[in-house]
Structures are given as C-alpha cells and as structure tokens.
Short mmCIF file of C-alpha atoms and ligand atoms in Angstrom, two decimals:
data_model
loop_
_atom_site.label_atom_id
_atom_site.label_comp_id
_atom_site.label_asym_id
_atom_site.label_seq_id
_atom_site.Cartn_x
_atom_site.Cartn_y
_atom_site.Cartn_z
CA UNK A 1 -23.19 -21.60 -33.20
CA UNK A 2 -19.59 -20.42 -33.60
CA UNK A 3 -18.08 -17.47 -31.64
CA UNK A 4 -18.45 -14.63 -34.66
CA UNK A 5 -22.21 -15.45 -35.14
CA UNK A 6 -23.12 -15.04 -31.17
CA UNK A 7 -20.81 -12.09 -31.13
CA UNK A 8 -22.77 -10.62 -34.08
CA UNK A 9 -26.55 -11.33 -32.50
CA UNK A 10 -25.15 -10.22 -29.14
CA UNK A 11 -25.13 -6.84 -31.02
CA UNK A 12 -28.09 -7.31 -32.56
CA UNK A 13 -30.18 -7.67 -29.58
CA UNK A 14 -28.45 -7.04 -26.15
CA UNK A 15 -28.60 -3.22 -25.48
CA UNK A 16 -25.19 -1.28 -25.88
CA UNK A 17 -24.06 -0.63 -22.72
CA UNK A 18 -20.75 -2.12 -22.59
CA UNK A 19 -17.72 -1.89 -25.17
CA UNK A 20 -16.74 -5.33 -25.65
CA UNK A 21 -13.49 -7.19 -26.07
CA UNK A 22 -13.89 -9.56 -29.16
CA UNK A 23 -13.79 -13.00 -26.64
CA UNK A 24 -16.94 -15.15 -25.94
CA UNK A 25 -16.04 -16.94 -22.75
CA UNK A 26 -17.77 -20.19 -21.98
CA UNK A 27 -15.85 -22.03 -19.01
CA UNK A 28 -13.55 -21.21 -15.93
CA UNK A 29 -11.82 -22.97 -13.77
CA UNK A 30 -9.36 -21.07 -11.29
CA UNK A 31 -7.75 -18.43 -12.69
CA UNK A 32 -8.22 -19.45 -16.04
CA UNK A 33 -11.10 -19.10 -18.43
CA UNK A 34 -12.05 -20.64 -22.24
CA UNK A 35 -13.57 -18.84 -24.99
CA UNK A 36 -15.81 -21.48 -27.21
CA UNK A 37 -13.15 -22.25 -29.46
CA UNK A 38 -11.04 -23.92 -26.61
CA UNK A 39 -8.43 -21.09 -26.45
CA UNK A 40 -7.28 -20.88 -23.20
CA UNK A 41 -6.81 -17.54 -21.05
CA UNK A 42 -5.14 -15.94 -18.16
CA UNK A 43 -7.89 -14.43 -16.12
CA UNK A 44 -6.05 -11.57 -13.98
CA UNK A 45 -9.96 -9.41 -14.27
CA UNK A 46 -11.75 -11.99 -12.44
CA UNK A 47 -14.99 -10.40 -13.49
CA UNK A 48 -13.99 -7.53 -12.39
CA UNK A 49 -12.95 -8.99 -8.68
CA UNK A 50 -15.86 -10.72 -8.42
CA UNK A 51 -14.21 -14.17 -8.67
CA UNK A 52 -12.19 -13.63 -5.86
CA UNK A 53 -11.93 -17.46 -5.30
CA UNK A 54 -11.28 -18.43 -8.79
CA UNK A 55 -13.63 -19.52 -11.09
CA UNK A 56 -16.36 -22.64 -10.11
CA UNK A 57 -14.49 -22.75 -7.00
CA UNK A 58 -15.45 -26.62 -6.04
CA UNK A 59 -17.03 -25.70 -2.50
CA UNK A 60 -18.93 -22.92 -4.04
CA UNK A 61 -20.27 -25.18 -7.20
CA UNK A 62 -21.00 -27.73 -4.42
CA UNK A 63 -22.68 -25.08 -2.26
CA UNK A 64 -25.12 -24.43 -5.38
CA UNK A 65 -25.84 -27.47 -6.02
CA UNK A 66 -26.89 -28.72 -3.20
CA UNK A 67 -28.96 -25.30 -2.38
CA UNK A 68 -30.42 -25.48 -5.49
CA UNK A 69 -32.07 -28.91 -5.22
CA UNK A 70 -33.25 -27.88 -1.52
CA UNK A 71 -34.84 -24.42 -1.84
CA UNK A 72 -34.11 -21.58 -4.30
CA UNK A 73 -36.21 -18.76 -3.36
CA UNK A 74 -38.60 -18.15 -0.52
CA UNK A 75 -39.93 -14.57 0.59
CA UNK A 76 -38.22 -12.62 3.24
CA UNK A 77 -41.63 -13.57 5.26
CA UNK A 78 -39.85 -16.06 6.66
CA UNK A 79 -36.74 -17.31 8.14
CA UNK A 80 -33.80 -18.47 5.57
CA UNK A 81 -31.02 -20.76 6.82
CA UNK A 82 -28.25 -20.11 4.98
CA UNK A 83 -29.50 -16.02 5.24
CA UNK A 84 -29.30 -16.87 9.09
CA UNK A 85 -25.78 -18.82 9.02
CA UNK A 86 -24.13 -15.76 6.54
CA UNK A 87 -25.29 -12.92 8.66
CA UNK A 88 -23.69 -14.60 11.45
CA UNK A 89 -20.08 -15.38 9.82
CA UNK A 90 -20.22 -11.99 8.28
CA UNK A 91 -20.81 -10.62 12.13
CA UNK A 92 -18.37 -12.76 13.63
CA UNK A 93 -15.64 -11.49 11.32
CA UNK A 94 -16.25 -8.01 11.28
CA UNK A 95 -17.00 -4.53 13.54
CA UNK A 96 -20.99 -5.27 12.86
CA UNK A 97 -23.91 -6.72 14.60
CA UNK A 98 -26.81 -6.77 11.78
CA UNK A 99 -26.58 -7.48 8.36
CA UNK A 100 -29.18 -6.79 5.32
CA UNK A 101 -28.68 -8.28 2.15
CA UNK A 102 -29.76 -7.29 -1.17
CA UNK A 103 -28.17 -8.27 -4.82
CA UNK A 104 -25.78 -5.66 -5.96
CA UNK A 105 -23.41 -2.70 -5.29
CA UNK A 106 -25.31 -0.20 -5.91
CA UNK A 107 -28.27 -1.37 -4.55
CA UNK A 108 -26.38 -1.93 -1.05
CA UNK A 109 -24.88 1.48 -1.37
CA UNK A 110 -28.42 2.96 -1.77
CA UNK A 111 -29.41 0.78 1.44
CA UNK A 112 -26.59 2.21 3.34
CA UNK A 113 -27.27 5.97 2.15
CA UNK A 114 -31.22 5.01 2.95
CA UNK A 115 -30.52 4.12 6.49
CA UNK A 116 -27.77 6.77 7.09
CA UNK A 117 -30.84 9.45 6.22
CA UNK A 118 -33.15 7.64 8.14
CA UNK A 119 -30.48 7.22 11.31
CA UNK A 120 -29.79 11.13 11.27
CA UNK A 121 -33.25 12.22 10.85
CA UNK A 122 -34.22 10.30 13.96
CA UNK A 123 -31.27 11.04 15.95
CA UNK A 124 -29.58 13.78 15.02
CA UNK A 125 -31.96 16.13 13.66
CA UNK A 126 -34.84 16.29 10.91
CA UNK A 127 -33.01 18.31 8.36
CA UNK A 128 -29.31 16.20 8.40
CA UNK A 129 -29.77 14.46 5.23
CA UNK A 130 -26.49 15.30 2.99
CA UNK A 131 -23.71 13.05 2.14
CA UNK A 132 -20.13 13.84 1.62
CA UNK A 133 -18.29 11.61 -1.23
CA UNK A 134 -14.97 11.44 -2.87
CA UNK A 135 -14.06 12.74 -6.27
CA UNK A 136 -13.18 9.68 -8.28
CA UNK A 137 -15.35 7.21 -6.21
CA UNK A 138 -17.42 4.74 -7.45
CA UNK A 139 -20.56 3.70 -5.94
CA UNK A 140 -23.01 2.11 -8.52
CA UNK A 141 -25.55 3.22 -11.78
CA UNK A 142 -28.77 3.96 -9.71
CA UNK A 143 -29.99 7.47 -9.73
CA UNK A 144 -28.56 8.09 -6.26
CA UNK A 145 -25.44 6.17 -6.38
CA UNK A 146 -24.38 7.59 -9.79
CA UNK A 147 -24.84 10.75 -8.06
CA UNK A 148 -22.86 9.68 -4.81
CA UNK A 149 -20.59 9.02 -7.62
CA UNK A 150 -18.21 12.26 -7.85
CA UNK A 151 -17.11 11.94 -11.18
CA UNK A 152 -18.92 13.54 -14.34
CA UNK A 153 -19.04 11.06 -16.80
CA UNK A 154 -21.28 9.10 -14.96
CA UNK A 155 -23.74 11.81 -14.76
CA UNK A 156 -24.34 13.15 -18.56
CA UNK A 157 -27.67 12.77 -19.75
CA UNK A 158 -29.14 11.46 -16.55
CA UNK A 159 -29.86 15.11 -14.82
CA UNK A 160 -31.36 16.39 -12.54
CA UNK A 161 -28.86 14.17 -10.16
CA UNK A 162 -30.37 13.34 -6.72
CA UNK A 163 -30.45 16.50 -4.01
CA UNK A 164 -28.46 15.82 -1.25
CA UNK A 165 -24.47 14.76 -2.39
CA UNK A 166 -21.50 17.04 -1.99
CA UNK A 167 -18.18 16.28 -3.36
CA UNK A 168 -14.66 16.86 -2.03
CA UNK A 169 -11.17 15.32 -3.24
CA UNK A 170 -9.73 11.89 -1.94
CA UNK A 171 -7.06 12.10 0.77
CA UNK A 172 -8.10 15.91 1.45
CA UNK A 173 -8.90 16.25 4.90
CA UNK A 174 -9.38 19.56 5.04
CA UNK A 175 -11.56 19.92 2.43
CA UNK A 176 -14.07 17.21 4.40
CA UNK A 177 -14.04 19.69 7.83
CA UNK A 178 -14.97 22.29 5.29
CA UNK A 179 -17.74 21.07 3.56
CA UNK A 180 -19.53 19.62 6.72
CA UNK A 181 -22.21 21.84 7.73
CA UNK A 182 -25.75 21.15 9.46
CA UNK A 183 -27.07 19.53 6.61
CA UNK A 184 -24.61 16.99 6.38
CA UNK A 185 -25.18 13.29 7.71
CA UNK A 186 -22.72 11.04 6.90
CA UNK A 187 -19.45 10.47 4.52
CA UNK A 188 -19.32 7.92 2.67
CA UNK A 189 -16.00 6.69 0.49
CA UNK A 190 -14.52 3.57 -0.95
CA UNK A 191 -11.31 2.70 1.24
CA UNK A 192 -9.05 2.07 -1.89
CA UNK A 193 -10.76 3.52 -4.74
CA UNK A 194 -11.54 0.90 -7.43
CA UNK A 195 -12.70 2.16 -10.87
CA UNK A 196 -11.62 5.29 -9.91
CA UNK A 197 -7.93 4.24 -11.07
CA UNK A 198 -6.71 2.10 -7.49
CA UNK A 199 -6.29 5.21 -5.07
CA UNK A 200 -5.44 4.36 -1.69
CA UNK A 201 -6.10 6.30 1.35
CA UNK A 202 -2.75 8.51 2.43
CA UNK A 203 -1.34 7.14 5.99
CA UNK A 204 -4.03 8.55 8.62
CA UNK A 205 -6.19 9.46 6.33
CA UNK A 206 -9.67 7.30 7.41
CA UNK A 207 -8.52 7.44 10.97
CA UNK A 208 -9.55 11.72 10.80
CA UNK A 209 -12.21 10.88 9.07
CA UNK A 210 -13.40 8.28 11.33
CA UNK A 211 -12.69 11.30 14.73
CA UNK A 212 -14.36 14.04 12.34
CA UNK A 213 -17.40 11.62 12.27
CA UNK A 214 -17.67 10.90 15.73
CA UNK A 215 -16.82 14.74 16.64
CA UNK A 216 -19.49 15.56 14.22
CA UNK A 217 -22.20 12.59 14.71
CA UNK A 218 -22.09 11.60 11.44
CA UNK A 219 -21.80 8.41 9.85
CA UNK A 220 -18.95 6.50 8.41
CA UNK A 221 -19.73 4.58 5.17
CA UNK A 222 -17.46 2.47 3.33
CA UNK A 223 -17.84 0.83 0.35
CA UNK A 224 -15.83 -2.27 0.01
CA UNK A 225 -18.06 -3.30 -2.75
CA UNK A 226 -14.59 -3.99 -4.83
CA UNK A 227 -12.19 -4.06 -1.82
CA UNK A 228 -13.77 -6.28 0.51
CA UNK A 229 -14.13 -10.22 0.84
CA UNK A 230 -9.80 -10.82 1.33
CA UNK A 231 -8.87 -8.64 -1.89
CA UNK A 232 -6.31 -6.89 -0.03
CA UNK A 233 -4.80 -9.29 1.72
CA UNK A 234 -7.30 -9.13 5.16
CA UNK A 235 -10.93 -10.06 4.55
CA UNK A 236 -12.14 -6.47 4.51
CA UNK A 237 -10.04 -3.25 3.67
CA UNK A 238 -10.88 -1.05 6.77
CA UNK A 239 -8.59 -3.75 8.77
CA UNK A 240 -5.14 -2.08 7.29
CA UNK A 241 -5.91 1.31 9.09
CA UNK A 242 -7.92 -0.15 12.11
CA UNK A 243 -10.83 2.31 11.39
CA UNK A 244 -13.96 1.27 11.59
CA UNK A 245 -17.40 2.30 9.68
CA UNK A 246 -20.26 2.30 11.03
CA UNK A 247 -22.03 1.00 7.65
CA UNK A 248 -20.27 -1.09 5.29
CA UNK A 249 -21.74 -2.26 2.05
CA UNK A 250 -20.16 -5.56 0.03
CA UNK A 251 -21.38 -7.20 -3.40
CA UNK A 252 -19.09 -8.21 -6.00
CA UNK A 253 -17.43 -11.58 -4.54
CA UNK A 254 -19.14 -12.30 -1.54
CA UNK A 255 -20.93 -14.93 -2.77
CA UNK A 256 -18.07 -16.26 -4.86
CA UNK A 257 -19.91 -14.99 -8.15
CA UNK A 258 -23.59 -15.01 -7.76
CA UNK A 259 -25.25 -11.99 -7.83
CA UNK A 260 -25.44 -10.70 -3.92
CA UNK A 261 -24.76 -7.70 -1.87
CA UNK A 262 -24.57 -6.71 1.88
CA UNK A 263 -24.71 -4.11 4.52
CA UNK A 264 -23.21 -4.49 7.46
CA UNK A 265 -24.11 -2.37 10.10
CA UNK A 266 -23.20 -1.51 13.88
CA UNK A 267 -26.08 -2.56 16.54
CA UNK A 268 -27.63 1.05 17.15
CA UNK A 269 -27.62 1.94 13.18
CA UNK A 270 -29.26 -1.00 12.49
CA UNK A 271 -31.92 -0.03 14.70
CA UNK A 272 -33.06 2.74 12.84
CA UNK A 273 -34.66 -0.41 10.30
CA UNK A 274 -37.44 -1.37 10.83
CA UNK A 275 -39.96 -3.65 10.10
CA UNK A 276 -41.68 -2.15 6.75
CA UNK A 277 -38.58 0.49 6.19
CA UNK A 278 -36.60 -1.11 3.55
CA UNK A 279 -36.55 -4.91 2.00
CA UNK A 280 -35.59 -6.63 -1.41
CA UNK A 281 -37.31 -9.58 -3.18
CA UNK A 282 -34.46 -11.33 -3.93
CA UNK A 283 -32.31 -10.39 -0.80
CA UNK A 284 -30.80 -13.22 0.99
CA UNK A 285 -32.30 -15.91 -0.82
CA UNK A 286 -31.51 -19.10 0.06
CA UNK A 287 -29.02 -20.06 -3.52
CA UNK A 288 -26.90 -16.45 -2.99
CA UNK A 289 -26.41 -16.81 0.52
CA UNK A 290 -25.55 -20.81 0.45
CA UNK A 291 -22.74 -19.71 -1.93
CA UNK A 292 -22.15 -16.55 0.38
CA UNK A 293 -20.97 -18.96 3.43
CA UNK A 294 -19.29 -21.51 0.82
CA UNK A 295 -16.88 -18.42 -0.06
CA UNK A 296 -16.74 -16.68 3.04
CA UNK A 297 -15.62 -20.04 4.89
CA UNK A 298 -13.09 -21.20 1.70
CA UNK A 299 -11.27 -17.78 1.63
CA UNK A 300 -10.89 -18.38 5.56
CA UNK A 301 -9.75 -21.62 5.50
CA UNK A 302 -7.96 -21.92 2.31
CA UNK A 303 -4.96 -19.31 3.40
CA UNK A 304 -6.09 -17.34 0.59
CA UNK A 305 -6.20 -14.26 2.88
CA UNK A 306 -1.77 -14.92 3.21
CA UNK A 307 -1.71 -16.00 -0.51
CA UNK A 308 -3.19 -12.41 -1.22
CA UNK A 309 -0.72 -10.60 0.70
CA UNK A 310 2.56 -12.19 0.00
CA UNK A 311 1.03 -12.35 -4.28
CA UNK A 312 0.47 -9.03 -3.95
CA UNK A 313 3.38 -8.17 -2.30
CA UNK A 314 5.25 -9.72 -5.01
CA UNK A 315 3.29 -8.83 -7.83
CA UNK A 316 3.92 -4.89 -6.73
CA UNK A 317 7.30 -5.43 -6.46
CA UNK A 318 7.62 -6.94 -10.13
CA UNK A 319 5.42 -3.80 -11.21
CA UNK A 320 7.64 -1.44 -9.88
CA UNK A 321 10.56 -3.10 -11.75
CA UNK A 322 8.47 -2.71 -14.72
CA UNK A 323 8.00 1.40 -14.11
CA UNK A 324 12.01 1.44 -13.56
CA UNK A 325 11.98 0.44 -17.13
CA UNK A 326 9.79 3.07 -18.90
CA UNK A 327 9.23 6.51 -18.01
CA UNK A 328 5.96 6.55 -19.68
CA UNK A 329 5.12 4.35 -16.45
CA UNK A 330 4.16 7.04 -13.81
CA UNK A 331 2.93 5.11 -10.45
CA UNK A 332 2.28 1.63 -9.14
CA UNK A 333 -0.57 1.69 -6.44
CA UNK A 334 -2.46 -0.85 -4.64
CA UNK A 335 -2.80 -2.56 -1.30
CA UNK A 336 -2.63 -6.94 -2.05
CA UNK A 337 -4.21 -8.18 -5.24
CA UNK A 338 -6.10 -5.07 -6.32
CA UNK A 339 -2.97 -2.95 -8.04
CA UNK A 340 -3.27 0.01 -10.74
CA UNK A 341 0.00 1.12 -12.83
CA UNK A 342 -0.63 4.36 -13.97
CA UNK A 343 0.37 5.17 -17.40
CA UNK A 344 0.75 8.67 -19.15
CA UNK A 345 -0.69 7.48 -22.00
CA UNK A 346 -3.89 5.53 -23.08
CA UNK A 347 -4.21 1.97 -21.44
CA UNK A 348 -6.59 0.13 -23.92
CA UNK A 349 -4.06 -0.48 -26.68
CA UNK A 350 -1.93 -2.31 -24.07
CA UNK A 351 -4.85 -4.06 -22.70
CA UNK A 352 -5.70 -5.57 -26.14
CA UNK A 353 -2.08 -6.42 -26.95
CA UNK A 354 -2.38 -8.68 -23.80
CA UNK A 355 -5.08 -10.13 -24.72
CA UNK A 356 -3.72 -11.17 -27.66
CA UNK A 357 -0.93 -12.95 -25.47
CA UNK A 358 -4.26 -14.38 -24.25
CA UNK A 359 -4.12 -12.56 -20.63
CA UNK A 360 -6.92 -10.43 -19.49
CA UNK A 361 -6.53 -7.02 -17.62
CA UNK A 362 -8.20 -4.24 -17.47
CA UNK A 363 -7.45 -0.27 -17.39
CA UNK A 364 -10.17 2.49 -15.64
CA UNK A 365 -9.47 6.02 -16.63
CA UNK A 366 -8.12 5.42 -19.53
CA UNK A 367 -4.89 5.05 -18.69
CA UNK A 368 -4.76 3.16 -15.22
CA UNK A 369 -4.17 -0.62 -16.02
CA UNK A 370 -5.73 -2.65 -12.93
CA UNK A 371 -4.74 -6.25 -12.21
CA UNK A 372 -7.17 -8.29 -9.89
CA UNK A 373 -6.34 -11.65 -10.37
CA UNK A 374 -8.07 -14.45 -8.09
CA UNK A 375 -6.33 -14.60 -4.36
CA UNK A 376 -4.88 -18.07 -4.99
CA UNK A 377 -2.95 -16.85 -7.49
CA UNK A 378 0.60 -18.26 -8.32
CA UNK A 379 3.70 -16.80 -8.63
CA UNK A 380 4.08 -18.63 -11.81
CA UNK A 381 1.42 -17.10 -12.96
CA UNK A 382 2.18 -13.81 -11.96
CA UNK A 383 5.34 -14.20 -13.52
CA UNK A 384 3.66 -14.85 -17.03
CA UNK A 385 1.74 -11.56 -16.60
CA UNK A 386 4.80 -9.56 -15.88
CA UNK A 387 6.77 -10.85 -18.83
CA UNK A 388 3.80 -10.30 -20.80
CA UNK A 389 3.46 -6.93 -19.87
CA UNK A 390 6.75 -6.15 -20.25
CA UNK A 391 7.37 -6.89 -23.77
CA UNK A 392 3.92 -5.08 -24.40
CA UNK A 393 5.51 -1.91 -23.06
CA UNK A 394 8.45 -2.36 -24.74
CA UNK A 395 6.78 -2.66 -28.00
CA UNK A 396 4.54 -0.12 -27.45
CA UNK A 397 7.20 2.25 -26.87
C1 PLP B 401 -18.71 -2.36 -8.70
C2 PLP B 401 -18.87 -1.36 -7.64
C3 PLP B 401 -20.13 -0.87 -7.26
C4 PLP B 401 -21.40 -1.22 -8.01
O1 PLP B 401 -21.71 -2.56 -7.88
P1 PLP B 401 -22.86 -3.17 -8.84
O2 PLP B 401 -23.01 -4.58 -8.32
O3 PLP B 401 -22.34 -3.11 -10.24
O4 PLP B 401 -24.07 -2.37 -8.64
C5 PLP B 401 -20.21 -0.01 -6.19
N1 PLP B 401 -19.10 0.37 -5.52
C6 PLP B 401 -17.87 -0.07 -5.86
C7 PLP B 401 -16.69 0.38 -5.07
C8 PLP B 401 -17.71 -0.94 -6.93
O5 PLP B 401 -16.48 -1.32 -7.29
#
C-alpha cells in the first residue's frame, strides 16, 4: 500500500487524537529516519526525546532480540533478571535506593504522587495530601496527572479535575512558601520544563525548593520524564544544580524506545510501598527492562553524555546567532540537547517549511520551536539544521 492510502485509513480508523504531519515513517537508523517512499529525513524530534540513542541503536536491537527469544513477559510474582540488573544501574547512578517500574510518564508520575500521599499520611499526618505544581508543567493525560498539569488546555472537557493540586508559577519562590499550608505534601515540578516551551529553572531556584521541602517535610518530586536519561548533557537533570528529589519519575528514553517508565525513590520513601500497595502488569517486564540496561549502559559508555554537552553547547550558540538575525526571534533556552527558540509569532508554519527541507522539529506553545535531536549528534548535522532554519526565517520574514 502506498503512503496516501495508509495515511487516508489511518484517518479512517485510528481515533483523532493527534494532528499529523503528512509523513509515514517506516525505518530509522541514528538520527535519521525514512518515510515508505525512501525519502530520507533529519530526525532532530527523536520521538519526542524518546530516541535519545538514535534510532535501532545496535546494542539496544541486540538487547531485544536476544530478550525476546528468552522470556517476554512473566508476572511481577516473581523475580525478573534484567528488572533486577536495571534497578541496580539506575541506583548506582543516581541519589536512590529502590526503583518501581511501570510503562509510561504519566503512569510513573501517578506512582510518584500515589506514594508521596501515602508517605505523608503515614508520617506526617493523615490530612497532608495536596501537591504543589508549576504553571506550564507537563506531567501526563491521566485524570490526576492532567490535573498536576497547571495549564488549562489540558483540562477542558475532562472536569471535575482531581481534588488535591494547587498551582503556582515556575521560578517563583515566593509564591511556593505561600501556597504551602497543612494540607500540602509534596511539590512536584519538571526540572527544565519540556512541552511547556523549554523553561529552565532560574540559578538557585530547586536548591530553595529542595530547603523549603526539608523545612517543611514535604516531598521533592521531579519529573525528568523528558529531561532525564543524558538529555542535558549529565544522565539526569537534577545533577546541574546538585539538588536532589526525593522521588524521581523517568519514561520516555530509558529503555532506548520501548515503552517503559520508572520511579526512583530514596530508601525511607520507598518504604511507605508495600507489598499489595501499588503494582503494574506490564512493569518491568523482562523485553523493556533488557533494552532499559542496553541504553542505560550505551549512553554511559558511548561518551554520549560529553557529545550532549559540547552539541548542545554548540548548537545554542548557532541558535543565538540565528536570534541576532531576526527580531521576531525573542529567546534561546535550554540546558544540552533539549533547546526551545522562542518566537513571537506562530511556530508551525516554520516547522512544516523544515520539513519540507526534509528535517523534523517540533514547536510546543505554539510558538516555541524545540530541537531534541539524538545525543550522538554531529556537528555536521547540526550545521544542516541551522542553515535550514535560517533560510526558513528569512523567508518567512
Ligand atoms: C512526555 C511527558 C510525560 C508523559 O509521558 P507519557 O509516557 O506520554 O505518559 C510526563 N512528564 C513529562 C515531563 C513529559 O515530557
């Protein structure tokens, strides 16, 4: 079947949840990707940093493979190997002690706010259940992480939102000391914000929030869902500042692009589990978490952690000489190979004109165009996105 037909029964018969770009992609390899007629592309989305190794990375194809001809699913009733071996990495490399797994985002970020409830009610009092989140965050679809979610267009049509959630603006410290009261039990934020349009955290800004929480006895959450797993240049985001949660959730690339997603958790959280109190069918299985140590162990080993920084340091800087160039440009943000450029005007028609130069980006908020290309990356490559871009802009202007 050619391209147009599949595009046409995809309409037909997958639900519309998603605008889509007019591309059927059918193979990857790196940073690059091939729609069915052959045409190759540029792949700075990476399924939406998912891909952080590239596409098919070799050890994680390998890893599947060979998992998949041992053992593909077995119940949490018993003990899984490579469950066992990617709890440990993830410990080793990291603030925590316990890990659960489960298969997405949000459904880690509904973990997390599960046991931070749970954790307060047993040790800090029966009525602390409320969580403090970020405007512009981004924490998953569910009926409580869409409401964790401070931003409204998530929420039409789906009320009443889940009790509990109060709201305060990124980087506003103040604003946090005043909406704590003796409800509240933890605060929970994304470290750079992702969809909501690459927002990083002003210089001290997680370090008071990490002394309000301990002051307080409440709970530091961070979502490194889209952040974590070497996308800015150290394996997890919270590294930068030196401030540690005391739950962190990851999905999106840990296992190197099957579906998969993690909390982490310090040793006298994780306590507050038990037995019985919270488990998913599909969590840890022995196919997600063979890839999970396969990509954990290849962005290690591979240097892709100093390929993301000095790429991204690069990349920002050839950004910035972009904004010099057009006033419509307002801001370059980002921390390694997770960057926004803010425009004052509407992102999409740039984002299609690039993917007519056959180079995919994307743009949150409408007018925020986000680049997270794979962490081996090339300079090269980088280069062809920037030149790209630039004539875009110009014409576009
Ligand atoms: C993508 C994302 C989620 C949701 O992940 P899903 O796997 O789509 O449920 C949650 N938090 C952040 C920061 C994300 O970027």
């Amino acid at each position: 079947m050619d391209s147009q037909t599949l595009m046409m029964l995809s309409e037909r018969y997958v639900a519309h949840t998603y605008s889509r770009y007019p591309v059927l992609l059918v193979r990857g390899r790196g940073t690059r990707v091939w729609d069915l007629e052959g045409e190759e592309y540029l792949d700075f989305v990476s399924g939406l940093a998912v891909c952080n190794l590239g596409h098919c990375h070799p050890k994680v194809v390998k890893a599947i493979q060979d998992q998949a001809e041992k053992l593909i699913h077995v119940s949490n009733f018993y003990y899984i190997e490579p469950q066992i071996q990617l709890a440990s990495l993830l410990c080793r490399h990291s603030f925590a002690d316990k890990v659960f797994f489960c298969n997405s985002g949000a459904e880690a970020n509904e973990g997390a706010m599960k046991l931070a409830r749970k954790y307060a009610k047993e040790k800090t009092g029966p009525d602390r259940y409320e969580i403090i989140t970020m405007k512009q965050s981004f924490h998953g679809r569910t009926l409580a992480t869409l409401t964790a979610t401070a931003q409204e267009k998530f929420h039409k049509g789906y009320e009443p939102l889940m009790p509990g959630f109060k709201y305060v603006p990124f980087n506003n410290v103040l604003a946090v000391r005043h909406a704590i009261d003796s409800k509240t039990c933890a605060i929970m934020l994304e470290p750079i914000q992702g969809e909501g349009g690459v927002n990083c955290p002003s210089e001290g800004y997680l370090k008071t929030l990490r002394e309000i929480c301990d002051e307080k006895g409440l709970l530091l959450i961070f979502d490194e869902v889209q952040v974590g797993m070497g996308r800015t240049g150290k394996l997890f985001a919270y590294e930068h500042d030196g401030v540690k949660p005391d739950i962190l959730t990851l999905a999106k690339s840990l296992a190197g692009g099957v579906p998969i997603g993690a909390l982490l958790i310090g040793k006298e959280i994780a306590e507050s589990f038990k037995p019985g109190d919270h488990a998913s069918t599909f969590g840890g299985n022995p196919l997600a978490t063979a890839a999970g140590v396969a990509a954990l162990t290849t962005i290690l080993e591979e240097g892709m952690l100093e390929n993301c920084q000095k790429m991204g340091d690069y990349f920002f800087s050839q950004l910035e000489a972009i904004q010099k160039k057009f006033s419509f440009v307002k801001e370059v943000r980002g921390k390694g190979l997770i960057l926004g450029m803010e425009l004052n005007r509407d992102g999409y028609p740039i984002v299609h004109a690039m993917l007519r130069k056959k180079i995919l980006i994307n743009c949150t908020m409408g007018n925020v165009l986000r680049f997270l290309p794979a962490l081996i990356v090339t300079q090269e490559e980088i280069d062809r996105v920037v030149k790209a871009l630039e004539e875009v802009l110009k014409e576009t202007s």
